């Protein structure tokens, strides 16, 4: 299976995602780098990134490993048939950030539904675990959700530092679903 890694909006996600990708077994991996990082812009341009993904012309089935803004980009990539994503892993789903940018954060969750694992901190500033769980229940979305808790790691940030733990949780999920 091919893995495609979708970073979050901030350039700090680049190194973090490379570290996370090293936790995965060797194999076919693609790690996206965003255009706005190179030119110093603050926010991702989803249309520009979609065009880059389209040009990649990836035909095989894949698993999307996504952080924050990358969650929404993976959804758009699949919805537009640029990628054939079989499973979505969302780490730190950016619900409130998407709302603030006038995107509908529900549509990505509804689209991915039963093919989705979400890993969310209890007090993530873009939406906490309990609030996101409530949204999923209210909308009838059958995604799997894990509360990210690590001793010694701040629970009210949007950073998910323990890549080994993340890989363990993702691996458990993928082994159960395949």
Coordinates of N, CA, C and O in Angstrom, one line a residue:
X1 N 0.9 -1.2 0.0 CA 0.0 0.0 0.0 C 0.9 1.2 0.0 O 1.9 1.3 0.7
X2 N 0.5 2.2 -0.7 CA 1.2 3.5 -0.8 C 0.7 4.4 0.3 O -0.5 4.5 0.5
X3 N 1.6 5.1 1.0 CA 1.3 6.1 2.0 C 1.5 7.5 1.4 O 2.6 7.7 0.8
X4 N 0.6 8.4 1.6 CA 0.8 9.8 1.2 C 0.6 10.6 2.5 O -0.4 10.5 3.2
X5 N 1.6 11.4 2.7 CA 1.7 12.3 3.9 C 1.3 13.7 3.6 O 2.0 14.3 2.8
X6 N 0.3 14.2 4.2 CA -0.2 15.5 4.0 C 0.1 16.4 5.3 O -0.6 16.2 6.3
X7 N 1.0 17.3 5.2 CA 1.4 18.1 6.4 C 0.3 19.1 6.7 O -0.6 19.4 6.0
X8 N 0.4 19.7 7.9 CA -0.4 20.8 8.3 C 0.1 22.1 7.6 O 1.0 22.1 6.9
X9 N -0.7 23.2 7.9 CA -0.4 24.4 7.2 C 1.0 25.0 7.5 O 1.7 25.5 6.6
X10 N 1.4 25.0 8.7 CA 2.6 25.6 9.2 C 3.8 24.8 8.7 O 3.9 23.6 8.8
X11 N 4.9 25.5 8.3 CA 6.1 24.9 7.9 C 6.7 24.0 8.9 O 7.5 23.0 8.6
X12 N 6.5 24.2 10.2 CA 7.0 23.4 11.3 C 6.5 21.9 11.1 O 7.1 21.0 11.6
X13 N 5.4 21.7 10.4 CA 4.9 20.4 10.2 C 5.7 19.6 9.3 O 5.6 18.4 9.2
X14 N 6.5 20.2 8.5 CA 7.3 19.5 7.5 C 8.3 18.6 8.1 O 8.3 17.4 7.8
X15 N 9.1 19.0 9.1 CA 10.1 18.1 9.7 C 9.3 17.1 10.6 O 9.7 15.9 10.6
X16 N 8.3 17.5 11.2 CA 7.5 16.6 12.1 C 7.0 15.4 11.2 O 7.0 14.2 11.6
X17 N 6.4 15.7 10.0 CA 5.9 14.7 9.2 C 7.0 13.8 8.6 O 6.7 12.6 8.5
X18 N 8.1 14.3 8.3 CA 9.2 13.4 7.9 C 9.6 12.5 9.0 O 9.8 11.3 8.8
X19 N 9.6 13.0 10.3 CA 9.9 12.1 11.4 C 8.8 11.0 11.5 O 9.1 9.8 11.7
X20 N 7.6 11.4 11.4 CA 6.5 10.4 11.5 C 6.6 9.4 10.4 O 6.4 8.2 10.6
X21 N 6.9 9.8 9.2 CA 7.0 8.9 8.0 C 8.1 7.9 8.2 O 7.9 6.7 7.8
X22 N 9.1 8.2 9.0 CA 10.2 7.2 9.3 C 9.7 6.1 10.2 O 10.3 5.1 10.2
X23 N 8.7 6.4 10.9 CA 8.1 5.3 11.8 C 7.4 4.2 11.0 O 7.2 3.1 11.5
X24 N 7.0 4.5 9.8 CA 6.2 3.6 9.0 C 7.2 2.6 8.4 O 8.3 2.9 8.1
X25 N 6.7 1.4 8.1 CA 7.5 0.4 7.4 C 8.0 0.9 6.1 O 7.4 1.8 5.5
X26 N 9.2 0.4 5.7 CA 9.7 0.8 4.4 C 8.7 0.5 3.3 O 7.9 -0.4 3.5
X27 N 8.7 1.3 2.3 CA 7.7 1.1 1.2 C 7.5 2.4 0.5 O 8.3 3.3 0.6
X28 N 6.4 2.4 -0.3 CA 6.1 3.5 -1.1 C 5.5 4.6 -0.3 O 4.4 4.5 0.1
X29 N 6.2 5.7 -0.2 CA 5.8 6.9 0.6 C 6.0 8.2 -0.3 O 7.0 8.3 -0.9
X30 N 5.0 9.0 -0.2 CA 5.1 10.3 -0.8 C 4.8 11.4 0.3 O 3.7 11.3 0.9
X31 N 5.7 12.3 0.5 CA 5.5 13.4 1.4 C 5.3 14.7 0.7 O 6.2 15.1 -0.1
X32 N 4.2 15.3 0.9 CA 3.9 16.6 0.2 C 4.6 17.7 0.8 O 4.7 17.8 2.1
X33 N 5.1 18.7 0.0 CA 5.6 19.9 0.5 C 4.8 21.0 -0.2 O 4.6 21.0 -1.4
X34 N 4.4 22.0 0.6 CA 3.5 23.0 0.1 C 4.2 24.2 -0.5 O 5.2 24.7 0.0
X35 N 3.6 24.8 -1.5 CA 4.1 25.9 -2.2 C 4.3 27.2 -1.3 O 5.2 27.9 -1.4
X36 N 3.3 27.4 -0.4 CA 3.3 28.6 0.4 C 4.5 28.6 1.4 O 4.9 29.7 1.8
X37 N 5.1 27.5 1.7 CA 6.2 27.4 2.5 C 7.4 28.1 1.8 O 8.2 28.8 2.5
X38 N 7.6 27.8 0.6 CA 8.7 28.4 -0.2 C 8.7 29.9 -0.4 O 9.7 30.5 -0.4
X39 N 7.5 30.4 -0.5 CA 7.4 31.8 -0.7 C 7.0 32.7 0.5 O 6.8 33.9 0.4
X40 N 6.9 32.0 1.6 CA 6.7 32.7 2.9 C 5.2 33.1 3.1 O 5.0 34.0 4.0
X41 N 4.3 32.6 2.4 CA 2.9 33.0 2.7 C 2.4 32.2 3.9 O 2.9 31.2 4.3
X42 N 1.4 32.8 4.5 CA 0.9 32.3 5.8 C 0.0 31.1 5.6 O 0.0 30.1 6.5
X43 N -0.9 31.1 4.6 CA -1.9 30.0 4.5 C -1.7 29.2 3.2 O -1.4 29.7 2.1
X44 N -2.1 27.9 3.3 CA -2.1 27.0 2.2 C -3.1 27.5 1.1 O -4.2 28.0 1.5
X45 N -2.8 27.3 -0.1 CA -3.7 27.5 -1.2 C -4.1 26.1 -1.7 O -3.4 25.4 -2.4
X46 N -5.3 25.7 -1.3 CA -5.8 24.4 -1.6 C -5.8 24.1 -3.1 O -5.4 23.0 -3.5
X47 N -6.2 25.1 -3.9 CA -6.3 24.9 -5.3 C -4.9 24.7 -5.9 O -4.7 23.8 -6.8
X48 N -3.9 25.4 -5.5 CA -2.6 25.2 -6.0 C -2.0 23.9 -5.6 O -1.4 23.2 -6.5
X49 N -2.3 23.4 -4.4 CA -1.8 22.1 -4.0 C -2.5 21.0 -4.7 O -1.9 20.0 -5.0
X50 N -3.8 21.2 -5.0 CA -4.6 20.1 -5.7 C -4.0 20.0 -7.1 O -3.9 18.8 -7.6
X51 N -3.6 21.0 -7.7 CA -3.0 20.9 -9.1 C -1.7 20.2 -9.0 O -1.4 19.4 -9.9
X52 N -0.9 20.4 -8.0 CA 0.4 19.6 -7.8 C 0.1 18.2 -7.6 O 0.8 17.3 -8.1
X53 N -0.9 17.8 -6.8 CA -1.3 16.4 -6.6 C -1.8 15.8 -7.9 O -1.4 14.6 -8.2
X54 N -2.6 16.5 -8.6 CA -3.1 16.0 -9.9 C -2.0 15.6 -10.8 O -2.0 14.6 -11.5
X55 N -0.9 16.4 -10.9 CA 0.2 16.2 -11.8 C 1.0 15.0 -11.3 O 1.6 14.3 -12.1
X56 N 1.0 14.7 -10.0 CA 1.7 13.5 -9.5 C 1.2 12.2 -10.2 O 1.9 11.2 -10.4
X57 N -0.1 12.2 -10.6 CA -0.7 11.1 -11.4 C -0.5 9.8 -10.7 O -0.1 8.8 -11.3
X58 N -0.8 9.7 -9.4 CA -0.7 8.5 -8.6 C -1.9 7.6 -8.8 O -3.1 8.1 -8.6
X59 N -1.8 6.4 -9.4 CA -2.9 5.6 -9.7 C -3.2 4.5 -8.7 O -4.4 4.1 -8.6
X60 N -2.2 4.1 -7.9 CA -2.5 3.0 -7.0 C -3.3 3.5 -5.7 O -3.4 4.7 -5.4
X61 N -3.9 2.5 -5.1 CA -4.6 2.8 -3.8 C -3.6 3.3 -2.8 O -2.5 2.9 -2.8
X62 N -4.1 4.2 -1.9 CA -3.2 4.8 -0.9 C -3.9 5.0 0.4 O -5.2 5.0 0.5
X63 N -3.1 5.2 1.4 CA -3.6 5.6 2.7 C -3.0 7.0 3.0 O -1.9 7.3 2.8
X64 N -3.9 7.9 3.4 CA -3.6 9.3 3.6 C -3.3 9.5 5.1 O -4.2 9.3 5.9
X65 N -2.1 10.0 5.4 CA -1.7 10.3 6.8 C -1.7 11.8 6.8 O -0.8 12.4 6.2
X66 N -2.6 12.4 7.6 CA -2.8 13.9 7.5 C -2.7 14.6 8.8 O -3.2 14.1 9.8
X67 N -2.1 15.8 8.8 CA -2.1 16.6 10.0 C -2.8 17.9 9.6 O -2.5 18.5 8.6
X68 N -3.8 18.3 10.4 CA -4.5 19.6 10.3 C -4.9 19.9 8.9 O -5.8 19.3 8.4
X69 N -4.4 21.0 8.3 CA -4.8 21.4 7.0 C -4.7 20.3 5.9 O -5.5 20.2 5.0
X70 N -3.8 19.4 6.1 CA -3.6 18.3 5.2 C -4.8 17.3 5.2 O -5.1 16.6 4.3
X71 N -5.6 17.3 6.3 CA -6.8 16.5 6.4 C -7.8 17.0 5.3 O -8.3 16.2 4.5
X72 N -8.0 18.3 5.2 CA -8.9 18.8 4.2 C -8.4 18.7 2.8 O -9.1 18.3 1.9
X73 N -7.1 18.8 2.6 CA -6.5 18.6 1.3 C -6.6 17.2 0.8 O -6.9 16.9 -0.3
X74 N -6.5 16.2 1.7 CA -6.6 14.8 1.4 C -8.0 14.6 0.9 O -8.3 13.9 -0.1
X75 N -9.0 15.1 1.6 CA -10.4 15.0 1.3 C -10.7 15.5 -0.1 O -11.3 14.9 -1.0
X76 N -10.1 16.8 -0.4 CA -10.3 17.4 -1.7 C -9.7 16.5 -2.8 O -10.2 16.4 -3.9
X77 N -8.5 16.0 -2.5 CA -7.8 15.1 -3.5 C -8.6 13.9 -3.9 O -8.6 13.5 -5.0
X78 N -9.2 13.3 -2.9 CA -10.0 12.1 -3.1 C -11.4 12.5 -3.8 O -11.7 11.8 -4.8
X79 N -12.0 13.5 -3.3 CA -13.3 13.9 -3.9 C -13.1 14.3 -5.4 O -14.0 14.0 -6.2
X80 N -12.0 14.9 -5.8 CA -11.8 15.3 -7.2 C -11.1 14.1 -8.0 O -10.7 14.4 -9.1
X81 N -11.0 13.0 -7.4 CA -10.5 11.8 -8.1 C -9.1 11.9 -8.5 O -8.6 11.4 -9.5
X82 N -8.3 12.7 -7.7 CA -6.8 12.8 -8.0 C -6.1 11.7 -7.3 O -5.0 11.4 -7.7
X83 N -6.7 11.2 -6.2 CA -6.1 10.1 -5.5 C -7.1 9.1 -5.1 O -8.3 9.5 -4.9
X84 N -6.8 7.8 -5.1 CA -7.7 6.8 -4.7 C -7.3 6.4 -3.2 O -6.6 5.4 -3.0
X85 N -7.9 7.2 -2.3 CA -7.5 7.0 -0.9 C -8.5 6.0 -0.3 O -9.7 6.2 -0.3
X86 N -7.9 4.9 0.3 CA -8.7 3.8 0.9 C -9.0 4.1 2.4 O -10.0 3.7 2.9
X87 N -8.0 4.7 3.0 CA -8.1 5.1 4.5 C -7.6 6.5 4.7 O -6.6 6.8 4.1
X88 N -8.2 7.2 5.6 CA -7.8 8.5 6.0 C -7.4 8.5 7.4 O -8.2 8.0 8.3
X89 N -6.2 9.0 7.8 CA -5.8 9.2 9.2 C -5.7 10.7 9.4 O -4.8 11.3 8.8
X90 N -6.6 11.2 10.2 CA -6.5 12.7 10.5 C -5.9 12.9 11.9 O -6.5 12.4 12.9
X91 N -4.9 13.6 12.0 CA -4.2 13.9 13.2 C -4.4 15.4 13.5 O -3.9 16.3 12.7
X92 N -5.2 15.7 14.5 CA -5.5 17.1 14.8 C -6.4 17.8 13.8 O -6.0 18.7 13.1
X93 N -7.6 17.2 13.7 CA -8.5 17.8 12.7 C -8.8 19.2 13.0 O -9.3 19.6 14.0
X94 N -8.6 20.2 12.0 CA -8.7 21.6 12.2 C -10.1 22.2 12.0 O -10.3 23.2 11.3
X95 N -11.0 21.7 12.7 CA -12.4 22.1 12.6 C -12.7 23.6 12.6 O -13.2 24.2 11.7
X96 N -12.2 24.2 13.7 CA -12.5 25.7 13.8 C -11.7 26.5 12.9 O -12.1 27.5 12.4
X97 N -10.5 26.1 12.5 CA -9.6 26.8 11.5 C -10.3 26.8 10.2 O -10.4 27.8 9.5
X98 N -10.9 25.6 9.8 CA -11.6 25.5 8.5 C -12.8 26.5 8.5 O -13.1 27.2 7.6
X99 N -13.6 26.4 9.6 CA -14.7 27.3 9.8 C -14.3 28.8 9.6 O -15.0 29.6 8.9
X100 N -13.2 29.2 10.3 CA -12.7 30.6 10.2 C -12.3 31.0 8.8 O -12.3 32.2 8.4
X101 N -12.0 30.0 7.9 CA -11.6 30.3 6.6 C -12.8 30.1 5.6 O -12.7 30.1 4.4
X102 N -14.0 29.9 6.2 CA -15.2 29.8 5.5 C -15.3 28.5 4.7 O -15.9 28.5 3.6
X103 N -14.7 27.4 5.1 CA -14.8 26.1 4.6 C -15.8 25.4 5.5 O -15.9 25.7 6.7
X104 N -16.4 24.3 4.9 CA -17.3 23.5 5.7 C -16.6 22.3 6.3 O -16.3 21.4 5.5
X105 N -16.2 22.3 7.6 CA -15.4 21.2 8.1 C -16.2 19.9 8.2 O -15.5 18.9 8.3
X106 N -17.5 19.9 8.1 CA -18.3 18.7 8.2 C -18.2 17.9 6.9 O -18.1 16.7 6.9
X107 N -18.0 18.6 5.7 CA -18.1 17.8 4.5 C -16.9 16.8 4.4 O -17.1 15.7 3.9
X108 N -15.7 17.1 4.9 CA -14.6 16.2 4.8 C -14.9 15.0 5.7 O -14.6 13.9 5.4
X109 N -15.5 15.3 6.9 CA -15.8 14.2 7.8 C -16.9 13.3 7.3 O -16.8 12.0 7.4
X110 N -17.9 13.8 6.6 CA -18.9 13.0 6.1 C -18.4 12.2 4.9 O -18.8 11.1 4.7
X111 N -17.6 12.8 4.1 CA -17.1 12.1 2.9 C -16.2 10.9 3.3 O -16.3 9.9 2.7
X112 N -15.3 11.1 4.3 CA -14.4 10.1 4.7 C -15.1 9.0 5.6 O -14.7 7.8 5.5
X113 N -16.0 9.4 6.4 CA -16.9 8.6 7.2 C -16.2 7.3 7.7 O -15.3 7.4 8.6
X114 N -16.6 6.2 7.3 CA -16.1 4.9 7.8 C -14.7 4.5 7.4 O -14.2 3.5 7.8
X115 N -14.1 5.3 6.6 CA -12.7 5.1 6.2 C -11.8 6.0 7.0 O -10.6 6.2 6.6
X116 N -12.2 6.5 8.1 CA -11.5 7.5 8.8 C -11.1 7.1 10.3 O -11.9 6.7 11.0
X117 N -9.9 7.4 10.6 CA -9.4 7.4 12.0 C -9.0 8.9 12.3 O -8.2 9.5 11.6
X118 N -9.5 9.4 13.4 CA -9.1 10.7 13.9 C -8.4 10.6 15.2 O -8.8 9.8 16.1
X119 N -7.2 11.2 15.3 CA -6.5 11.3 16.6 C -6.5 12.7 17.0 O -6.0 13.6 16.3
X120 N -7.1 13.0 18.2 CA -7.3 14.4 18.6 C -7.0 14.6 20.1 O -7.4 13.7 20.9
X121 N -6.3 15.7 20.4 CA -6.1 16.0 21.8 C -7.3 16.5 22.5 O -8.2 17.0 21.8
X122 N -7.3 16.2 23.8 CA -8.5 16.6 24.6 C -8.9 18.1 24.5 O -10.0 18.5 24.4
X123 N -7.8 18.9 24.4 CA -8.1 20.4 24.4 C -7.4 21.1 23.2 O -6.9 22.2 23.3
X124 N -7.3 20.4 22.1 CA -6.7 21.0 20.9 C -7.5 22.3 20.6 O -8.7 22.3 20.6
X125 N -6.8 23.4 20.4 CA -7.4 24.7 20.2 C -8.3 24.7 18.9 O -9.2 25.6 18.8
X126 N -8.1 23.8 17.9 CA -8.9 23.9 16.7 C -10.2 23.0 16.9 O -11.1 23.2 16.1
X127 N -10.3 22.2 17.9 CA -11.4 21.5 18.4 C -10.9 20.4 19.3 O -10.1 19.6 18.9
X128 N -11.5 20.3 20.5 CA -11.1 19.3 21.4 C -11.8 18.0 21.1 O -12.8 17.9 20.4
X129 N -11.2 16.9 21.7 CA -11.7 15.6 21.5 C -13.2 15.4 21.8 O -14.0 14.9 21.0
X130 N -13.7 15.9 23.0 CA -15.1 15.8 23.3 C -16.0 16.5 22.4 O -17.0 15.9 22.0
X131 N -15.6 17.7 22.0 CA -16.5 18.5 21.0 C -16.5 17.8 19.7 O -17.6 17.7 19.0
X132 N -15.4 17.3 19.2 CA -15.3 16.6 17.9 C -16.1 15.3 18.0 O -16.9 15.0 17.0
X133 N -16.0 14.6 19.1 CA -16.8 13.4 19.2 C -18.3 13.7 19.2 O -19.1 13.0 18.5
X134 N -18.7 14.8 19.8 CA -20.1 15.2 19.8 C -20.6 15.5 18.4 O -21.7 15.1 18.0
X135 N -19.7 16.2 17.6 CA -20.1 16.5 16.2 C -20.3 15.3 15.4 O -21.2 15.1 14.6
X136 N -19.3 14.3 15.6 CA -19.5 13.0 14.8 C -20.8 12.3 15.2 O -21.5 11.8 14.3
X137 N -21.1 12.3 16.5 CA -22.3 11.6 16.9 C -23.6 12.4 16.3 O -24.5 11.7 15.8
X138 N -23.6 13.7 16.4 CA -24.7 14.5 16.0 C -25.0 14.3 14.5 O -26.1 14.3 14.0
X139 N -23.9 14.2 13.7 CA -24.0 14.1 12.2 C -24.1 12.6 11.8 O -24.2 12.4 10.6
X140 N -24.0 11.7 12.7 CA -24.1 10.3 12.3 C -22.8 9.8 11.5 O -22.9 8.9 10.7
X141 N -21.7 10.4 11.8 CA -20.5 10.0 11.1 C -19.8 8.9 11.9 O -19.6 9.0 13.1
X142 N -19.5 7.8 11.2 CA -19.0 6.6 11.8 C -17.5 6.5 11.8 O -17.0 5.4 11.8
X143 N -16.8 7.6 12.0 CA -15.4 7.5 12.0 C -14.9 7.0 13.4 O -15.7 7.0 14.4
X144 N -13.7 6.4 13.4 CA -13.1 6.0 14.6 C -12.3 7.2 15.2 O -11.7 8.0 14.4
X145 N -12.3 7.4 16.5 CA -11.6 8.6 17.1 C -10.9 8.1 18.3 O -11.4 7.3 19.1
X146 N -9.7 8.6 18.4 CA -8.8 8.2 19.6 C -8.4 9.5 20.3 O -8.0 10.5 19.6
X147 N -8.5 9.5 21.6 CA -8.0 10.7 22.4 C -6.5 10.6 22.5 O -6.0 9.6 23.1
X148 N -5.8 11.5 22.0 CA -4.3 11.6 22.1 C -4.0 12.1 23.5 O -4.3 13.2 23.8
X149 N -3.3 11.2 24.3 CA -2.9 11.6 25.6 C -1.5 11.1 25.8 O -1.3 9.8 25.8
X150 N -0.5 11.9 26.1 CA 0.8 11.5 26.4 C 1.4 12.2 27.6 O 1.3 13.4 27.7
X151 N 1.9 11.4 28.6 CA 2.4 12.0 29.8 C 3.6 12.9 29.4 O 4.4 12.6 28.6
X152 N 3.5 14.1 30.0 CA 4.6 15.1 29.8 C 4.4 16.0 28.6 O 5.2 16.9 28.3
X153 N 3.3 15.7 27.8 CA 3.0 16.5 26.6 C 1.8 17.4 26.9 O 0.8 16.9 27.4
X154 N 1.9 18.7 26.6 CA 0.9 19.6 26.8 C -0.4 19.2 26.0 O -0.3 18.9 24.9
X155 N -1.5 19.2 26.7 CA -2.8 18.7 26.2 C -3.6 19.7 25.5 O -4.6 19.4 24.9
X156 N -3.2 21.0 25.6 CA -4.0 22.0 25.0 C -3.3 22.8 23.8 O -3.4 24.0 23.7
X157 N -2.5 22.0 23.0 CA -1.9 22.5 21.9 C -2.3 21.7 20.6 O -3.0 20.7 20.8
X158 N -1.9 22.2 19.5 CA -2.2 21.5 18.2 C -1.0 20.7 17.8 O -1.0 20.2 16.7
X159 N 0.0 20.5 18.6 CA 1.2 19.7 18.3 C 1.0 18.3 18.8 O 0.5 18.1 19.9
X160 N 1.4 17.3 18.0 CA 1.3 15.9 18.3 C 2.7 15.3 18.2 O 3.0 14.8 17.2
X161 N 3.4 15.5 19.3 CA 4.9 15.2 19.2 C 5.3 13.8 19.2 O 6.3 13.5 18.5
X162 N 4.6 12.9 19.8 CA 5.1 11.5 20.0 C 4.7 10.7 18.7 O 3.7 10.0 18.6
X163 N 5.6 10.7 17.8 CA 5.4 10.0 16.5 C 5.4 8.5 16.7 O 4.7 7.8 15.9
X164 N 6.1 8.0 17.6 CA 6.1 6.5 17.8 C 4.7 6.1 18.3 O 4.2 5.1 17.8
X165 N 4.2 6.8 19.3 CA 2.8 6.5 19.7 C 1.8 6.6 18.6 O 0.9 5.8 18.5
X166 N 1.9 7.7 17.8 CA 1.0 7.8 16.7 C 1.1 6.6 15.7 O 0.0 6.1 15.3
X167 N 2.3 6.2 15.4 CA 2.5 5.1 14.5 C 1.8 3.8 15.1 O 1.2 3.0 14.4
X168 N 2.0 3.6 16.4 CA 1.4 2.5 17.1 C -0.1 2.5 16.9 O -0.7 1.4 16.7
X169 N -0.7 3.6 17.2 CA -2.2 3.7 17.1 C -2.6 3.5 15.6 O -3.7 2.9 15.4
X170 N -1.9 4.1 14.7 CA -2.3 4.0 13.3 C -2.1 2.5 12.8 O -3.0 2.0 12.2
X171 N -1.1 1.9 13.3 CA -0.8 0.5 12.9 C -1.9 -0.4 13.4 O -2.4 -1.3 12.7
X172 N -2.3 -0.2 14.7 CA -3.4 -1.0 15.3 C -4.7 -0.8 14.5 O -5.4 -1.8 14.1
X173 N -5.0 0.4 14.1 CA -6.2 0.7 13.3 C -6.1 0.0 12.0 O -7.1 -0.6 11.6
X174 N -5.0 0.2 11.3 CA -4.9 -0.4 9.9 C -5.0 -1.9 10.0 O -5.6 -2.6 9.1
X175 N -4.4 -2.5 11.0 CA -4.4 -4.0 11.1 C -5.8 -4.5 11.4 O -6.2 -5.6 11.0
X176 N -6.6 -3.7 12.2 CA -8.0 -4.1 12.5 C -8.9 -3.9 11.2 O -9.9 -4.6 11.1
X177 N -8.6 -2.9 10.4 CA -9.5 -2.6 9.3 C -9.2 -3.3 8.0 O -9.9 -3.2 7.0
X178 N -8.1 -4.0 7.9 CA -7.7 -4.7 6.7 C -7.8 -6.2 6.9 O -7.5 -6.7 7.9

